[in-house]
mmCIF file of C-alpha atoms and ligand atoms in Angstrom:
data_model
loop_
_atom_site.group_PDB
_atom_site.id
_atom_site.type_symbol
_atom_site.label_atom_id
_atom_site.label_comp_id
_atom_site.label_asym_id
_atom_site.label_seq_id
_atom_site.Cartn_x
_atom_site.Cartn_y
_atom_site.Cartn_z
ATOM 1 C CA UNK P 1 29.262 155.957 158.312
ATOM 2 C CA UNK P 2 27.229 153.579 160.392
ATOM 3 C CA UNK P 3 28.041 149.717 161.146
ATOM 4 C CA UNK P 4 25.335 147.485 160.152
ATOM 5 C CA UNK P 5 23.946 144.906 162.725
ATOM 6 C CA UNK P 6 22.153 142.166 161.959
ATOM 7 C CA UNK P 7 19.683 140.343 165.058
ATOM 8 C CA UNK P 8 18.704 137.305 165.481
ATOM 9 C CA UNK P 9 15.866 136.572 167.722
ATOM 10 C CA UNK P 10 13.382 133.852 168.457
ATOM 11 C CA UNK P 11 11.077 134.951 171.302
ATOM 12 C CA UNK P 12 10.067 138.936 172.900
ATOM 13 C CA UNK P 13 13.034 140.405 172.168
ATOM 14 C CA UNK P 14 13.156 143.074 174.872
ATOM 15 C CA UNK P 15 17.025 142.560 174.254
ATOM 16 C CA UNK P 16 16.244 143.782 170.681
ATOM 17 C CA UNK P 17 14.510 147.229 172.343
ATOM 18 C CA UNK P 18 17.508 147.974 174.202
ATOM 19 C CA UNK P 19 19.597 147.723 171.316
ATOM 20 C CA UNK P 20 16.507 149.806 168.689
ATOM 21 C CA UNK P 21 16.804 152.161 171.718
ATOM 22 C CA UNK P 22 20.268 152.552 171.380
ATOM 23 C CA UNK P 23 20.623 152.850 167.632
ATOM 24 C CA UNK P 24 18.019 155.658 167.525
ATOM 25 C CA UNK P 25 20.434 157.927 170.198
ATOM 26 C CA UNK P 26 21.792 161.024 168.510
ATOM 27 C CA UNK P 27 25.238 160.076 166.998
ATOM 28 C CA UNK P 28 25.271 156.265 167.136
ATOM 29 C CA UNK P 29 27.313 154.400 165.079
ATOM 30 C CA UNK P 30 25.515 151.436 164.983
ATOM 31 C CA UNK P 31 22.205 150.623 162.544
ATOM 32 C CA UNK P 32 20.483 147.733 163.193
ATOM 33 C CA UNK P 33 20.141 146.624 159.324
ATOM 34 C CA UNK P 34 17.451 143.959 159.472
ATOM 35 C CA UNK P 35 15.987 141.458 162.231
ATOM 36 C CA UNK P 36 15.550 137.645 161.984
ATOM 37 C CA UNK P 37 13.722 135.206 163.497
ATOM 38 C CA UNK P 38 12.776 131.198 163.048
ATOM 39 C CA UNK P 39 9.883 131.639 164.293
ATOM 40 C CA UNK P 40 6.691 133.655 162.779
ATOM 41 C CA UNK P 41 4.778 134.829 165.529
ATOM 42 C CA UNK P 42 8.335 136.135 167.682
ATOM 43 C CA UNK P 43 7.735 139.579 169.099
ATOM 44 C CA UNK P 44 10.665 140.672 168.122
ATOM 45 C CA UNK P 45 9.686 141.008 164.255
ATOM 46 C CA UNK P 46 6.883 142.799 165.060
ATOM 47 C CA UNK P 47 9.314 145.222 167.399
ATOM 48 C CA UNK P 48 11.288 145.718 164.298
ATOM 49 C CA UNK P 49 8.439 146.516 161.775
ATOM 50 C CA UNK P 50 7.474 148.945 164.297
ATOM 51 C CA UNK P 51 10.564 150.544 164.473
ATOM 52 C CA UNK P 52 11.013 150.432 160.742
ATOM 53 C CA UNK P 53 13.804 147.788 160.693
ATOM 54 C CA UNK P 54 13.389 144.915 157.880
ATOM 55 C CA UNK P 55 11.907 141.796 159.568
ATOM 56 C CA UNK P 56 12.258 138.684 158.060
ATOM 57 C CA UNK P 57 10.930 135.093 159.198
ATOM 58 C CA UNK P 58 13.313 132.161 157.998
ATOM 59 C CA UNK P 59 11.793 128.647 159.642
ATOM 60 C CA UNK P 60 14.436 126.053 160.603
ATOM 61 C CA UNK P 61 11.628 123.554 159.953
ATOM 62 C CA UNK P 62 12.939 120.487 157.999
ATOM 63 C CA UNK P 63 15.854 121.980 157.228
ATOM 64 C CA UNK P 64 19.548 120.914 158.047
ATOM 65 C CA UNK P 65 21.135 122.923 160.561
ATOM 66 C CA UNK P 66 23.918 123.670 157.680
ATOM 67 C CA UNK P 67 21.271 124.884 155.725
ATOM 68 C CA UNK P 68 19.302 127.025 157.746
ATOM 69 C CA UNK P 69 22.128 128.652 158.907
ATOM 70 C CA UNK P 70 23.095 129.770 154.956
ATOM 71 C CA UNK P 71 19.927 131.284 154.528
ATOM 72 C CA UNK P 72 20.520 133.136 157.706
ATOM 73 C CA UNK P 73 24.033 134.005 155.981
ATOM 74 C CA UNK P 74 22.264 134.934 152.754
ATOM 75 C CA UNK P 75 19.545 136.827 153.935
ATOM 76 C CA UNK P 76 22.128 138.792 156.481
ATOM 77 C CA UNK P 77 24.714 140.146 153.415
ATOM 78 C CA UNK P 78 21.705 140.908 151.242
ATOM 79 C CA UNK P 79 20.792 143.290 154.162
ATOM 80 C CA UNK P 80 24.716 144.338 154.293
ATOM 81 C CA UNK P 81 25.041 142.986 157.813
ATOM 82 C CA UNK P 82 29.073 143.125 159.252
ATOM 83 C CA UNK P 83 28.468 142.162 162.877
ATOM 84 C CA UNK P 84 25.623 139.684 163.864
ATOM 85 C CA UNK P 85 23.897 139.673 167.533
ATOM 86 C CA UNK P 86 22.285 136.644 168.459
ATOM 87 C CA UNK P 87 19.464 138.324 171.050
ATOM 88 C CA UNK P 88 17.341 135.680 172.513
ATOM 89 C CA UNK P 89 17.943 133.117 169.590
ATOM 90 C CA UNK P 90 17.096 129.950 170.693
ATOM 91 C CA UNK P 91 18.972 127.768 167.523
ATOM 92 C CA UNK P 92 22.241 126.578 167.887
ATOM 93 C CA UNK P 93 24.312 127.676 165.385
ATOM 94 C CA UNK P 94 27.128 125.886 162.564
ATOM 95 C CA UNK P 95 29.830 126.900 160.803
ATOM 96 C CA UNK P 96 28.585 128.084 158.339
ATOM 97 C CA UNK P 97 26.809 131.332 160.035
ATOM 98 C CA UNK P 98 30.630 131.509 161.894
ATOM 99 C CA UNK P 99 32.371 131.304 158.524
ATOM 100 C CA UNK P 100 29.918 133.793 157.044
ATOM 101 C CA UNK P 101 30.743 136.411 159.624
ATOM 102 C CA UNK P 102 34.442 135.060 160.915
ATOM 103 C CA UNK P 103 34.787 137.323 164.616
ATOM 104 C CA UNK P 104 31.692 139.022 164.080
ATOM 105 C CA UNK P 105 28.854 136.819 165.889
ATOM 106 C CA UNK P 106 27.892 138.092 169.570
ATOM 107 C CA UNK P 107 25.896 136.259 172.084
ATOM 108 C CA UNK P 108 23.722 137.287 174.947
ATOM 109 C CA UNK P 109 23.512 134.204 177.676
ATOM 110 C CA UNK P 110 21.512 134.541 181.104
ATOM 111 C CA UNK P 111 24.416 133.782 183.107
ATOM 112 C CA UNK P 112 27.987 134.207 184.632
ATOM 113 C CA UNK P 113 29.817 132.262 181.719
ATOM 114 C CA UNK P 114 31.674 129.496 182.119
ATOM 115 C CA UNK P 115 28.888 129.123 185.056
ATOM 116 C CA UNK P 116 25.504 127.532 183.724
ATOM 117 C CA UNK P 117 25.900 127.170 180.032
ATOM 118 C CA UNK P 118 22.480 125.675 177.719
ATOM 119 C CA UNK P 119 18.897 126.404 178.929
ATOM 120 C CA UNK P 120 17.053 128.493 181.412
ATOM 121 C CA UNK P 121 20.962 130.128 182.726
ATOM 122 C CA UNK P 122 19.118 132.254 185.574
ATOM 123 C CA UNK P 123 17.284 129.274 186.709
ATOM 124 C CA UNK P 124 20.342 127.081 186.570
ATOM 125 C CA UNK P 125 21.871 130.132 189.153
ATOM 126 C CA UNK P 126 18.653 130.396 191.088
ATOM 127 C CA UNK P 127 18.388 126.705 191.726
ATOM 128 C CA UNK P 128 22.255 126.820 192.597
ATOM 129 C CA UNK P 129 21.226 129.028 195.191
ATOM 130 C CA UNK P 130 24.326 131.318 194.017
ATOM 131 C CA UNK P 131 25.144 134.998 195.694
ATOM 132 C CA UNK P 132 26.149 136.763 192.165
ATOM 133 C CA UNK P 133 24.316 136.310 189.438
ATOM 134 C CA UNK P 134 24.205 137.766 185.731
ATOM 135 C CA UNK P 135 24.654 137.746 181.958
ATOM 136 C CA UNK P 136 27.373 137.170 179.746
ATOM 137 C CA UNK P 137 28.126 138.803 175.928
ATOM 138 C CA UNK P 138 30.664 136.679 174.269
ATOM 139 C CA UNK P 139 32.119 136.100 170.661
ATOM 140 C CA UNK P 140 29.955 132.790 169.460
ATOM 141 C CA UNK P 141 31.965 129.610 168.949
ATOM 142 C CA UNK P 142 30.999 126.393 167.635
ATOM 143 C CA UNK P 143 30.443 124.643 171.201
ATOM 144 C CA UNK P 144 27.488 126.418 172.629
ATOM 145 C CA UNK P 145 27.800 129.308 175.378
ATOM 146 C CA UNK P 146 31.926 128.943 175.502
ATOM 147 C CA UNK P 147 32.893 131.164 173.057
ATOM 148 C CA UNK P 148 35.552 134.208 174.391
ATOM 149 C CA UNK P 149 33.901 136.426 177.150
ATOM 150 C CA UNK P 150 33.598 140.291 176.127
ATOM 151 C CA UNK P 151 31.716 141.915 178.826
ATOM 152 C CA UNK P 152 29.718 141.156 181.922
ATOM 153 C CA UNK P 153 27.085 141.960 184.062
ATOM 154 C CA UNK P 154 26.631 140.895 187.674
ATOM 155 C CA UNK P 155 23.503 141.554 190.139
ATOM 156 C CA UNK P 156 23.201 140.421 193.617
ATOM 157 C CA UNK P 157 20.586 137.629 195.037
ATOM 158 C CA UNK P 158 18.744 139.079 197.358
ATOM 159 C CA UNK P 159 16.029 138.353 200.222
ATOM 160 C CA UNK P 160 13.050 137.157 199.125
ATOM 161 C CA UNK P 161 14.682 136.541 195.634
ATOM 162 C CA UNK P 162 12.138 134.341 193.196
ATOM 163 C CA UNK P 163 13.139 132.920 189.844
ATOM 164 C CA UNK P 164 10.950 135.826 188.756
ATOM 165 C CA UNK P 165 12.366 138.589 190.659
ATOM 166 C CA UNK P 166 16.111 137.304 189.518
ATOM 167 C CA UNK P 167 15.234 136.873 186.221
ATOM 168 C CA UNK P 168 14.056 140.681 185.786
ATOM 169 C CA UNK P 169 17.255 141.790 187.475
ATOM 170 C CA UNK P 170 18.900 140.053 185.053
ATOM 171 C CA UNK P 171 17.162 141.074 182.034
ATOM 172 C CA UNK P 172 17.399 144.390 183.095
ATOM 173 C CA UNK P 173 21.442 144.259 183.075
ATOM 174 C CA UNK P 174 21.316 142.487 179.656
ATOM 175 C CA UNK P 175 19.362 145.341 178.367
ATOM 176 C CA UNK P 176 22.514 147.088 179.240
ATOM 177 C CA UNK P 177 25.096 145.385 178.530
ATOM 178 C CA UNK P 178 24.340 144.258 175.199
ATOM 179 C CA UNK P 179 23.755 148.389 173.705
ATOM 180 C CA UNK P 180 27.232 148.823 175.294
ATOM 181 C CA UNK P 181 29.254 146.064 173.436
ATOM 182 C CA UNK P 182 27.081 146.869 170.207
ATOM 183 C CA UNK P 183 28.395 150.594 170.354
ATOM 184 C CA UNK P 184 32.324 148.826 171.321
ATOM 185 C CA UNK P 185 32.045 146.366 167.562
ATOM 186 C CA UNK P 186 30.464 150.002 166.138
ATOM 187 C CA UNK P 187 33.030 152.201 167.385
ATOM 188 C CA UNK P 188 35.573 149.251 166.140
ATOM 189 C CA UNK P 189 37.210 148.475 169.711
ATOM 190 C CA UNK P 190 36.047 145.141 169.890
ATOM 191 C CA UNK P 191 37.934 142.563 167.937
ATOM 192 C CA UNK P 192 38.614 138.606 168.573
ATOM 193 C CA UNK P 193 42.113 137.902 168.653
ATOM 194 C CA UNK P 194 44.232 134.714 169.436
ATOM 195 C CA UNK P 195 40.919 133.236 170.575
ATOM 196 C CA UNK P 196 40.525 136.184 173.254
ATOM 197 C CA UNK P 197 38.018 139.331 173.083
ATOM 198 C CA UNK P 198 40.169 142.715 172.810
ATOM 199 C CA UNK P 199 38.171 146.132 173.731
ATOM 200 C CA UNK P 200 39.597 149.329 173.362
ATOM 201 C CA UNK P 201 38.362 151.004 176.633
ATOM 202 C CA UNK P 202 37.964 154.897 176.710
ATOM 203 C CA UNK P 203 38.329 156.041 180.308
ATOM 204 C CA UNK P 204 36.571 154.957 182.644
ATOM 205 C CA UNK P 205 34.938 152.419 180.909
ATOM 206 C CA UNK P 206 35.147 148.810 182.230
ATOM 207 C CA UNK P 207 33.911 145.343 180.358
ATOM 208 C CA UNK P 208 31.962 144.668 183.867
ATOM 209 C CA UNK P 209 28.832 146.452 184.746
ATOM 210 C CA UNK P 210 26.986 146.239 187.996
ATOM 211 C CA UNK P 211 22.923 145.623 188.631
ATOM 212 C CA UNK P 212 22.318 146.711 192.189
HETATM 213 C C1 GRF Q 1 17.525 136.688 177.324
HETATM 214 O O1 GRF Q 1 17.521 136.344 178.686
HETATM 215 C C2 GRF Q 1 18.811 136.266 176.664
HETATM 216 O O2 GRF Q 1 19.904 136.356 177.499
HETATM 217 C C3 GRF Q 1 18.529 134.836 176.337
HETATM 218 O O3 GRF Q 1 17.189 134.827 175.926
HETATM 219 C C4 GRF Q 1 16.486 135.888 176.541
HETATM 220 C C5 GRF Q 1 15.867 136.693 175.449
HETATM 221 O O4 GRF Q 1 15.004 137.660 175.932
HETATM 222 N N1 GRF Q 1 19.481 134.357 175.370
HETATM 223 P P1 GRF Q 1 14.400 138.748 174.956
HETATM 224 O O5 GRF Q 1 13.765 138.003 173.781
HETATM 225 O O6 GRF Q 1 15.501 139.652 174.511
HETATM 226 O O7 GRF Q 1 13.363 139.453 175.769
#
């Protein structure tokens, strides 16, 4: 038996090809059961047809949030979906999606959370000029980006460091970090309790990770 994963993306999703890359490992638990996205022309469908996944375009356009967000929730149990990633989706979300999946909606943010929530996180820690900087998996909440923290990933700033150059190190540590907590919600060692993210770690794994 497999856990089903829904994905919600808006833009390249290179996040999503970390996580197709994952599912298709010999003896993964996870299945990625269909991909979303508000917007037509987003990469990421066409990643997903590729890879055989359903890929399914809901627009936002005109529509309440509330509303929106229950076609997400319809379209995402039709497919089966238990857990739902949010990779690269650039709506915020309601209650209703929350309600739909209570515990079971993960984030991917750009950033050391609680550091630079909202837009553009790396340049937010670029422009800070900070020494660490990273991404952040979390359980999704209704305020944006402060939802409880599950795992982590942290890269240095270097010399000669652009927005560019940071950004990739980043991306490359989401790409990651986000298979690993996907296999934790498969595996069923990842649950939200008392407002706090519980992971049942197998030696020598950690809820950090490292990107240079
Ligand atoms: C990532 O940096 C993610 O953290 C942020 O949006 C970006 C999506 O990139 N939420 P991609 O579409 O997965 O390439």
């Amino acid at each position: 038996m497999t856990t089903r994963f829904g994905v919600l993306v808006s833009g390249s999703g290179t996040n999503l090809a970390a996580l197709i890359d994952a599912v298709d490992q010999p003896g993964a638990a996870a299945e990625l059961a269909v991909v979303i996205s508000n917007k037509a022309d987003a990469y990421g469908l066409e990643r997903a047809r590729t890879a055989g996944i359903p890929a399914v375009h809901i627009s936002h356009r005109g529509k309440e949030r509330a509303s929106f967000d229950q076609e997400l929730v319809d379209c995402l149990e039709e497919h089966g979906v238990e857990w739902v990633l949010l990779a690269g989706f650039m709506r915020v979300v309601t209650p209703t999606l929350l309600d739909g999946f209570p515990g079971r909606v993960i984030n991917i943010h750009p950033a050391l959370l609680p550091s630079f929530p909202g837009l553009q996180g790396q340049r937010q820690a670029f422009e800070a000029n900070v020494p660490i900087a990273g991404a952040t998996v979390h359980f999704v909440s209704a305020e944006t980006d402060a939802g409880p923290i599950i795992a982590q990933g942290a890269v240095l700033r270097v010399d000669g460091d652009t927005l560019e150059s940071l950004t990739q190190r980043i991306l490359a540590i989401e790409h990651r970090l986000f298979p690993m907590v996907m296999a934790w919600a498969a595996a069923g060692r990842l649950r939200l309790e008392r407002g706090r993210a519980v992971v049942d770690l197998l030696e020598g794994e950690r809820r950090g990770l490292w990107g240079n």
